[in-house]
mmCIF file of C-alpha atoms in Angstrom:
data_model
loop_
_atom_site.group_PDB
_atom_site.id
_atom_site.type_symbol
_atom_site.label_atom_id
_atom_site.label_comp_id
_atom_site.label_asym_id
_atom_site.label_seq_id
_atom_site.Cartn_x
_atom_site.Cartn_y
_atom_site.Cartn_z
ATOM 1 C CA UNK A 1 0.000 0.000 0.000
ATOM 2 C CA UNK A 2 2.770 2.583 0.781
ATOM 3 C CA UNK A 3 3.259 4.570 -2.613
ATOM 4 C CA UNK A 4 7.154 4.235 -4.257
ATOM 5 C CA UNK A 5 7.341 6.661 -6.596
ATOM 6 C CA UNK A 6 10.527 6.719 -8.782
ATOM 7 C CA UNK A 7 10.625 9.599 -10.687
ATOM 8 C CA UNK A 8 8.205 11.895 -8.425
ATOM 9 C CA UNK A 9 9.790 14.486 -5.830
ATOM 10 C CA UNK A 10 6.250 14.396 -4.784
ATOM 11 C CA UNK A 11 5.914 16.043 -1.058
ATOM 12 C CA UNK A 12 5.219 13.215 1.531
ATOM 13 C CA UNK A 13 1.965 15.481 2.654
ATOM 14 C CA UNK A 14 0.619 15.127 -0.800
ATOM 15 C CA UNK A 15 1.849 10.859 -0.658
ATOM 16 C CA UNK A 16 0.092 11.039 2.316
ATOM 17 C CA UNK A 17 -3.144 12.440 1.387
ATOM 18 C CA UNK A 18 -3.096 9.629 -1.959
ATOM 19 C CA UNK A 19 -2.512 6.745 0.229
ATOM 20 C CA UNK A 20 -5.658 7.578 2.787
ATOM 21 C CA UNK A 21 -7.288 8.110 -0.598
ATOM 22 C CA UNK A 22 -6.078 4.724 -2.078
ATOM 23 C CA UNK A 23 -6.811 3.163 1.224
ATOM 24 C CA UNK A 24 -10.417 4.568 1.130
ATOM 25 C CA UNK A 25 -11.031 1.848 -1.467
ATOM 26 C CA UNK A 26 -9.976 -0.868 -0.211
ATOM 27 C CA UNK A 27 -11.016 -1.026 3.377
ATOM 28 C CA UNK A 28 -14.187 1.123 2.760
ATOM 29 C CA UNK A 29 -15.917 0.620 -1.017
ATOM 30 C CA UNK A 30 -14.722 -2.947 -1.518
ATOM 31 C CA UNK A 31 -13.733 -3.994 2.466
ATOM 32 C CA UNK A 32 -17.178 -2.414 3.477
ATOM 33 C CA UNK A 33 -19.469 -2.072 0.624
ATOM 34 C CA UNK A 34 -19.596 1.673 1.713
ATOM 35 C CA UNK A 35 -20.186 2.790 -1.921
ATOM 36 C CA UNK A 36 -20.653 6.560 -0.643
ATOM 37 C CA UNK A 37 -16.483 6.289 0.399
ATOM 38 C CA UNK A 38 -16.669 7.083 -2.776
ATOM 39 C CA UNK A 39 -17.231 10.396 -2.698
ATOM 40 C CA UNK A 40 -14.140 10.890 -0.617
ATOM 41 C CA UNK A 41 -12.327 9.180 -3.646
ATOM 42 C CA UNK A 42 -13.614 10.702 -6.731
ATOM 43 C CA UNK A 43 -13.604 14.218 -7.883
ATOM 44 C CA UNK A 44 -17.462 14.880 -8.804
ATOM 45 C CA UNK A 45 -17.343 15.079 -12.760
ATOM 46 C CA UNK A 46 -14.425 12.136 -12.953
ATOM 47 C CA UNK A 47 -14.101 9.802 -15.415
ATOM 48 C CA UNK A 48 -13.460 6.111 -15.484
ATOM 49 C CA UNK A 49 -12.853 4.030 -18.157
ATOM 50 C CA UNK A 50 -13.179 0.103 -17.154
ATOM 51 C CA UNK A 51 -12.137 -2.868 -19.574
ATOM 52 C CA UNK A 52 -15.233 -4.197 -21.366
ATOM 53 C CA UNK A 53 -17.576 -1.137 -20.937
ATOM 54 C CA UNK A 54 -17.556 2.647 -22.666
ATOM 55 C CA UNK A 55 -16.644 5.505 -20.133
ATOM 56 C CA UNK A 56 -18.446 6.466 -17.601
ATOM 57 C CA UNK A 57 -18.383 10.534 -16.458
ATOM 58 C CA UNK A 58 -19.547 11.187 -12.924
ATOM 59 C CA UNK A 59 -19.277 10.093 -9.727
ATOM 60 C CA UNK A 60 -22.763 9.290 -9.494
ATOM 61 C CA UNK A 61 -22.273 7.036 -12.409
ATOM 62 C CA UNK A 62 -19.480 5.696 -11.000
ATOM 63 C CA UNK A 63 -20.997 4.793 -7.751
ATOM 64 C CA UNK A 64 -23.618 2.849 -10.183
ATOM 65 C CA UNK A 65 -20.748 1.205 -11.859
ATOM 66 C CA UNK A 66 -18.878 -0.086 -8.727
ATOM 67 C CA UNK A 67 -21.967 -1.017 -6.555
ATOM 68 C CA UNK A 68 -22.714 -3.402 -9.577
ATOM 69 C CA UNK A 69 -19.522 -4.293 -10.445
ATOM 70 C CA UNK A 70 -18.098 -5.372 -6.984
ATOM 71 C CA UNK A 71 -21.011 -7.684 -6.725
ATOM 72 C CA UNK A 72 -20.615 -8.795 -10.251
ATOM 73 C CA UNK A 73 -16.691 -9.494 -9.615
ATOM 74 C CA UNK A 74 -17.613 -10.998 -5.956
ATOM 75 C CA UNK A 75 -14.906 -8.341 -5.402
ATOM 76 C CA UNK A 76 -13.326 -9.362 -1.793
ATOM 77 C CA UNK A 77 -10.093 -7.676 -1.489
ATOM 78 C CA UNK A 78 -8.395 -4.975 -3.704
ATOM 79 C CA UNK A 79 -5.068 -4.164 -2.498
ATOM 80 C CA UNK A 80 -3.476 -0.619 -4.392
ATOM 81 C CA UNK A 81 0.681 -0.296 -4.990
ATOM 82 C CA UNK A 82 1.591 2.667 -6.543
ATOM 83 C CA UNK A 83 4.355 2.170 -8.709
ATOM 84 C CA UNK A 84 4.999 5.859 -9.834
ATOM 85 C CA UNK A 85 3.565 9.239 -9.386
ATOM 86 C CA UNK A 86 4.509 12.117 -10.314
ATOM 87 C CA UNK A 87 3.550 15.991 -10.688
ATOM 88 C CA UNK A 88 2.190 16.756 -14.321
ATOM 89 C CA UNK A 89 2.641 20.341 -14.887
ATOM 90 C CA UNK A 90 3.757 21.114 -18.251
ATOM 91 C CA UNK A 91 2.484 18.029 -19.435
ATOM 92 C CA UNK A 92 -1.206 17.427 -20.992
ATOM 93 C CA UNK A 93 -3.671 14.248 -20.197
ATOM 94 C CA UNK A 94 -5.445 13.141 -23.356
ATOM 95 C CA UNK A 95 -8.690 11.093 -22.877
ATOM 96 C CA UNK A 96 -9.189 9.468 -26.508
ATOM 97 C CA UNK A 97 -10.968 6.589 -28.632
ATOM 98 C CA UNK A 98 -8.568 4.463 -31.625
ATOM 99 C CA UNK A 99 -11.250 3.382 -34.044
ATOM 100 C CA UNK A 100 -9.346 -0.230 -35.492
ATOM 101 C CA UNK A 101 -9.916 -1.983 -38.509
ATOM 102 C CA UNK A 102 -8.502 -5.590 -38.971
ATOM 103 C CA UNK A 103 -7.625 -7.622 -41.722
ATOM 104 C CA UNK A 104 -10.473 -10.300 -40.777
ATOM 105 C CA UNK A 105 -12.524 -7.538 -41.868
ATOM 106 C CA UNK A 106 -13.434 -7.016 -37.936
ATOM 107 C CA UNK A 107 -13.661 -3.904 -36.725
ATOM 108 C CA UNK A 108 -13.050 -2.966 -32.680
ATOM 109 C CA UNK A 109 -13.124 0.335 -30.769
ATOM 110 C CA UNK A 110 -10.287 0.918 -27.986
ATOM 111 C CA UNK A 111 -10.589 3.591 -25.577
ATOM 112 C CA UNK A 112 -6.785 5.422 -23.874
ATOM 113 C CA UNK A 113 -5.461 7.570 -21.608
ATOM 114 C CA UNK A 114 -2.407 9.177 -22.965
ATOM 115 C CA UNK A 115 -0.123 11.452 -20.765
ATOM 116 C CA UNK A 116 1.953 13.929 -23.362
ATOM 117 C CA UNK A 117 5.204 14.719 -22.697
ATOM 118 C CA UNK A 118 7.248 17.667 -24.910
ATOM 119 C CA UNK A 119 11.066 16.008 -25.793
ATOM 120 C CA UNK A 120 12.977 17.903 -27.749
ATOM 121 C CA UNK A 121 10.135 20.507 -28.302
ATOM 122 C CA UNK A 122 7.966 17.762 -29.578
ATOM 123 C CA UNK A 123 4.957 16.583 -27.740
ATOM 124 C CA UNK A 124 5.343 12.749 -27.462
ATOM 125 C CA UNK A 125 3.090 9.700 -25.229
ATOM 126 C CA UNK A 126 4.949 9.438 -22.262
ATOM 127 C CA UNK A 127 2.329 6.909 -20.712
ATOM 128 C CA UNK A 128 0.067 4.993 -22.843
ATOM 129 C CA UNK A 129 -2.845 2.750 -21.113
ATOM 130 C CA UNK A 130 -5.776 1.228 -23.429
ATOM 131 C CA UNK A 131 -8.921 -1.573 -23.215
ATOM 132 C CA UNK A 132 -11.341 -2.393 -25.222
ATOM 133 C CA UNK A 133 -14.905 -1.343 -25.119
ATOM 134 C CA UNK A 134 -16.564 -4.616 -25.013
ATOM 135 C CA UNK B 1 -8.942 12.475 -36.435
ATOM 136 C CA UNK B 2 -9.782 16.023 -35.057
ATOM 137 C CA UNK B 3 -8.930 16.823 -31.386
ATOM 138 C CA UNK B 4 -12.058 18.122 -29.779
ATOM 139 C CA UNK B 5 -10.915 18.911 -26.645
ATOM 140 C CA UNK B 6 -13.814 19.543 -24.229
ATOM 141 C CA UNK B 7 -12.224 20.963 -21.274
ATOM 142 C CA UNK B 8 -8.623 22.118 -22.601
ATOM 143 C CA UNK B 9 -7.955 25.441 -23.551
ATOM 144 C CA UNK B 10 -4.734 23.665 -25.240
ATOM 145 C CA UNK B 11 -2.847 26.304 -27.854
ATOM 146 C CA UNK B 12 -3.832 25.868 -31.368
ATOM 147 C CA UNK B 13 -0.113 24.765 -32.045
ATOM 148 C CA UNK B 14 0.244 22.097 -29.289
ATOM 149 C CA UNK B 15 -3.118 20.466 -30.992
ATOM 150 C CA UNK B 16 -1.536 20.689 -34.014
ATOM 151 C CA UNK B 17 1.685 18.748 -32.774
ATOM 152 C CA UNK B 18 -0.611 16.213 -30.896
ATOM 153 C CA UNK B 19 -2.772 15.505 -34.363
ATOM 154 C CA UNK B 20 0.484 15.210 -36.321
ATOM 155 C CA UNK B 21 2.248 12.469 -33.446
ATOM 156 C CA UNK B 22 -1.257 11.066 -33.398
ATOM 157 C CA UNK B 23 -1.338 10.871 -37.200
ATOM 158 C CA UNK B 24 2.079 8.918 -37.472
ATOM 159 C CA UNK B 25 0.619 6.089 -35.382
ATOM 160 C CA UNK B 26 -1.893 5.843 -37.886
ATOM 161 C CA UNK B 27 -0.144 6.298 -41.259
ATOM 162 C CA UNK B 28 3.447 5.087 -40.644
ATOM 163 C CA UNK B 29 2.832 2.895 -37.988
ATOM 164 C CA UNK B 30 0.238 0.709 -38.524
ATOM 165 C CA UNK B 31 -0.351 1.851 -42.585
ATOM 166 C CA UNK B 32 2.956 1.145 -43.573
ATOM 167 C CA UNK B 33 4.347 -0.780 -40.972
ATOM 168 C CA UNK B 34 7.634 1.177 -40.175
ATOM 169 C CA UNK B 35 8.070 0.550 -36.746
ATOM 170 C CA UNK B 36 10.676 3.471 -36.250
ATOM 171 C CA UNK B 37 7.849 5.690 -36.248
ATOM 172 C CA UNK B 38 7.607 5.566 -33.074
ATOM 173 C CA UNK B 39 11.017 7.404 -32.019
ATOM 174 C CA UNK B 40 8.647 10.240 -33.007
ATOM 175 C CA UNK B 41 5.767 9.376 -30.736
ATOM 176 C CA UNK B 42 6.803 8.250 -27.916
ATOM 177 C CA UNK B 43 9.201 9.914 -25.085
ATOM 178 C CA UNK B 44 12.856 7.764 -24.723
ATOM 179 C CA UNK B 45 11.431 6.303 -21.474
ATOM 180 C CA UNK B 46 7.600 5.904 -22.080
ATOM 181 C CA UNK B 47 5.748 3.664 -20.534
ATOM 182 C CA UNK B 48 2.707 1.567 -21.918
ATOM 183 C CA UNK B 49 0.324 -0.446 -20.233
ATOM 184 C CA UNK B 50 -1.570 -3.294 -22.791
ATOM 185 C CA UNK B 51 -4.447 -5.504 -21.922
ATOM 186 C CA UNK B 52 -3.202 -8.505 -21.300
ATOM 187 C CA UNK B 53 0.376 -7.586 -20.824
ATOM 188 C CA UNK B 54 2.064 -6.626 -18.074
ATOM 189 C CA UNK B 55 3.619 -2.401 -18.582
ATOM 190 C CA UNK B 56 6.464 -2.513 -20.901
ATOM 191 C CA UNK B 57 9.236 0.683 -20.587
ATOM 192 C CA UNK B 58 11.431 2.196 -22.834
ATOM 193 C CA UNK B 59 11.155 2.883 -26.281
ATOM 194 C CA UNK B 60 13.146 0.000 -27.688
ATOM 195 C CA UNK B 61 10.927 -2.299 -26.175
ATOM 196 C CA UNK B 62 7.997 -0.810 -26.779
ATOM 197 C CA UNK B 63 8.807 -0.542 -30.544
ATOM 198 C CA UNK B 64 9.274 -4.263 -30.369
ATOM 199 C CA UNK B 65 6.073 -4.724 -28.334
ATOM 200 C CA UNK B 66 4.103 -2.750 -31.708
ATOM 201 C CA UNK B 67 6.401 -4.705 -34.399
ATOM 202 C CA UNK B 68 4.544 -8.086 -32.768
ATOM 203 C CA UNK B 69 1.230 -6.632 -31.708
ATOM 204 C CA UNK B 70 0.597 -5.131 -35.361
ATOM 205 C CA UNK B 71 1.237 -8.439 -37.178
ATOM 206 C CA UNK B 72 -0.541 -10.361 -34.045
ATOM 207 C CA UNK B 73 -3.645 -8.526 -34.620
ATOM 208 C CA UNK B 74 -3.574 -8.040 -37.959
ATOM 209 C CA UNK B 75 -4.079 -4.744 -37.608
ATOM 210 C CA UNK B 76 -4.466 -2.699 -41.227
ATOM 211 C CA UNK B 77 -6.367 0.494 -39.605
ATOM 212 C CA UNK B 78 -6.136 2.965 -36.688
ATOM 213 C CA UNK B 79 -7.950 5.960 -36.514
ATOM 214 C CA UNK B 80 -7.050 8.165 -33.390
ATOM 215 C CA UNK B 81 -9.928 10.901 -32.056
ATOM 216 C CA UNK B 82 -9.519 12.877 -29.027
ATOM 217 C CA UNK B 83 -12.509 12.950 -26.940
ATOM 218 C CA UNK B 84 -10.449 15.593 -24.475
ATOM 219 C CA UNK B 85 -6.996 16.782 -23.597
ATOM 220 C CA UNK B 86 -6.178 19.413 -21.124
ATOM 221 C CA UNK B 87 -2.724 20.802 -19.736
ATOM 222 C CA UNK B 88 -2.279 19.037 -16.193
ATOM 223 C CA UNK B 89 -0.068 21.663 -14.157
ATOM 224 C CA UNK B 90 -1.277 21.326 -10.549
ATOM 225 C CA UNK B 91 -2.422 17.353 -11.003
ATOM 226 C CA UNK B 92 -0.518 14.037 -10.726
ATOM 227 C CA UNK B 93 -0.016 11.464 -12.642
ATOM 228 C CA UNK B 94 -0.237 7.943 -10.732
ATOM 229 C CA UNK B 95 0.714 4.455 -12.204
ATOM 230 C CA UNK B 96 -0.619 1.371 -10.260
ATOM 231 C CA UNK B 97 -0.953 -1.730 -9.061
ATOM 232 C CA UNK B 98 -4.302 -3.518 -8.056
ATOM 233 C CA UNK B 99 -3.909 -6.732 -6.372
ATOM 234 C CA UNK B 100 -7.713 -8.617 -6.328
ATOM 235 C CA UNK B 101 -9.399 -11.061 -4.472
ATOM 236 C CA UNK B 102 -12.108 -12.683 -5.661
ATOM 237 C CA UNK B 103 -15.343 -14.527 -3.625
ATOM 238 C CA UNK B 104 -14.561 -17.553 -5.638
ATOM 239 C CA UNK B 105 -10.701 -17.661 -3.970
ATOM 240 C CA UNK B 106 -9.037 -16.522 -7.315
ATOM 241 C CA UNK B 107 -6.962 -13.389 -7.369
ATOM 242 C CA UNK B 108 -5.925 -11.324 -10.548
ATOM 243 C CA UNK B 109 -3.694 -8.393 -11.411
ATOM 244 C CA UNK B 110 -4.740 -5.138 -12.949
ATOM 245 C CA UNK B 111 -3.077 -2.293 -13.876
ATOM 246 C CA UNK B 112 -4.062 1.217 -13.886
ATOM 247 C CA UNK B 113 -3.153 4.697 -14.596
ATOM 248 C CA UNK B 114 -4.958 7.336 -12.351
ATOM 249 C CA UNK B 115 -4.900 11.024 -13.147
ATOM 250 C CA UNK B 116 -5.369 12.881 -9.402
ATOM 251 C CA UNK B 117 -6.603 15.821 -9.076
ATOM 252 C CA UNK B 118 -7.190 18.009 -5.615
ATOM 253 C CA UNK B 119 -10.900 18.750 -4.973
ATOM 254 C CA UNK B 120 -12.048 20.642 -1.696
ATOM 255 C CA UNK B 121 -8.182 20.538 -0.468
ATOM 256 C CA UNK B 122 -7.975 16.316 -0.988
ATOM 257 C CA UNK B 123 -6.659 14.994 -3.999
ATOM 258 C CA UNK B 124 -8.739 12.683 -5.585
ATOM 259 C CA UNK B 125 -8.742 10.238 -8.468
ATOM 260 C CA UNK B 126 -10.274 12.289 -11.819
ATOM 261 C CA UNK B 127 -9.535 9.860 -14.302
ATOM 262 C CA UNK B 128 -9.078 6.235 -13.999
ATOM 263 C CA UNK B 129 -8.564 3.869 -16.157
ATOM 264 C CA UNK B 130 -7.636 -0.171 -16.081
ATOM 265 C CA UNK B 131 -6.956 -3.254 -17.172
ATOM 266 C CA UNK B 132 -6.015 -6.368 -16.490
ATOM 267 C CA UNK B 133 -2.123 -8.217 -16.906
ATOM 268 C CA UNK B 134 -3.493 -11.238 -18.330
#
């Protein structure tokens, strides 16, 4: 559970805050059921975007989404590591949907989080995450 | 293939640069399969997180990752549209681990990449997004 961020100077009052936050989850919305821990989680117009589903923006729809999905996933135990964290200023978050055709003919939508970072004056994807829609 | 940021106020030329890196993936990359693209997308030490993979670092072996994946796939087609993109001074960038129990006695791995952002004084989680190793 204790964050070990590799590249992040972050301050250990700001760690702090993300591991009570992190915590939140486990013991309360998963240990508990306590889907309204939520709200101590999730900024109100958030945005999640799980494997298998489209987005979902809210945190009302997100409280939806996990009080079904914990059930659904007989969801016992969820135990967060961060691996890195760092400050993003002077970089940009994209939110974004690859529409992918495949030589089968098949066609399948992905949805990604890119983080942007400039090197060498040139904005690049410094982290890349993606899952499919369905 | 047009940005539409929603919440951004991102400079005209920084949307530009992210349609053009964008548009590589999609032309070079995937159209005509030259993998060395992708010194001009992503950052030296970039990080991406696949479905079904565990997070691969660096450059070189994410180039290698895309050289498989594309033939794997079969992949002929990518279209890339932002659905938003905003500058993140002031937020954090988080990469994660998710260690899960399940009812049934099985436990899984996910992955996630959490963009925090403080609300009311706390930093919370204001976009999330998952999947799993395997």
């Amino acid at each position: 559970m204790q964050p070990a961020p590799k590249r992040s100077q972050l301050p250990e009052t700001v760690l702090a805050n993300m591991r009570s936050t992190n915590e939140l989850f486990s013991s309360e919305v998963v240990g508990k059921g306590n889907i309204d821990a939520l709200d101590r989680i999730y900024t109100l117009n958030a945005r999640i975007l799980p494997p298998g589903a489209p987005m979902i923006e809210g945190r009302e729809r997100i409280k939806a989404f996990w009080s079904q999905a914990i059930a659904a996933m007989g969801l016992t135990q969820a135990k967060l590591t961060t691996v890195d964290a760092e400050e993003a200023s002077g970089s940009i978050v994209e939110i974004g949907r690859a529409d992918l055709t495949l030589a089968s003919g098949q066609s399948a939508t992905v949805k990604y989080v890119v983080h942007w970072k400039q090197e060498d004056g040139v904005w690049k994807w410094n982290t890349d995450i993606w899952n499919a829609n369905q």
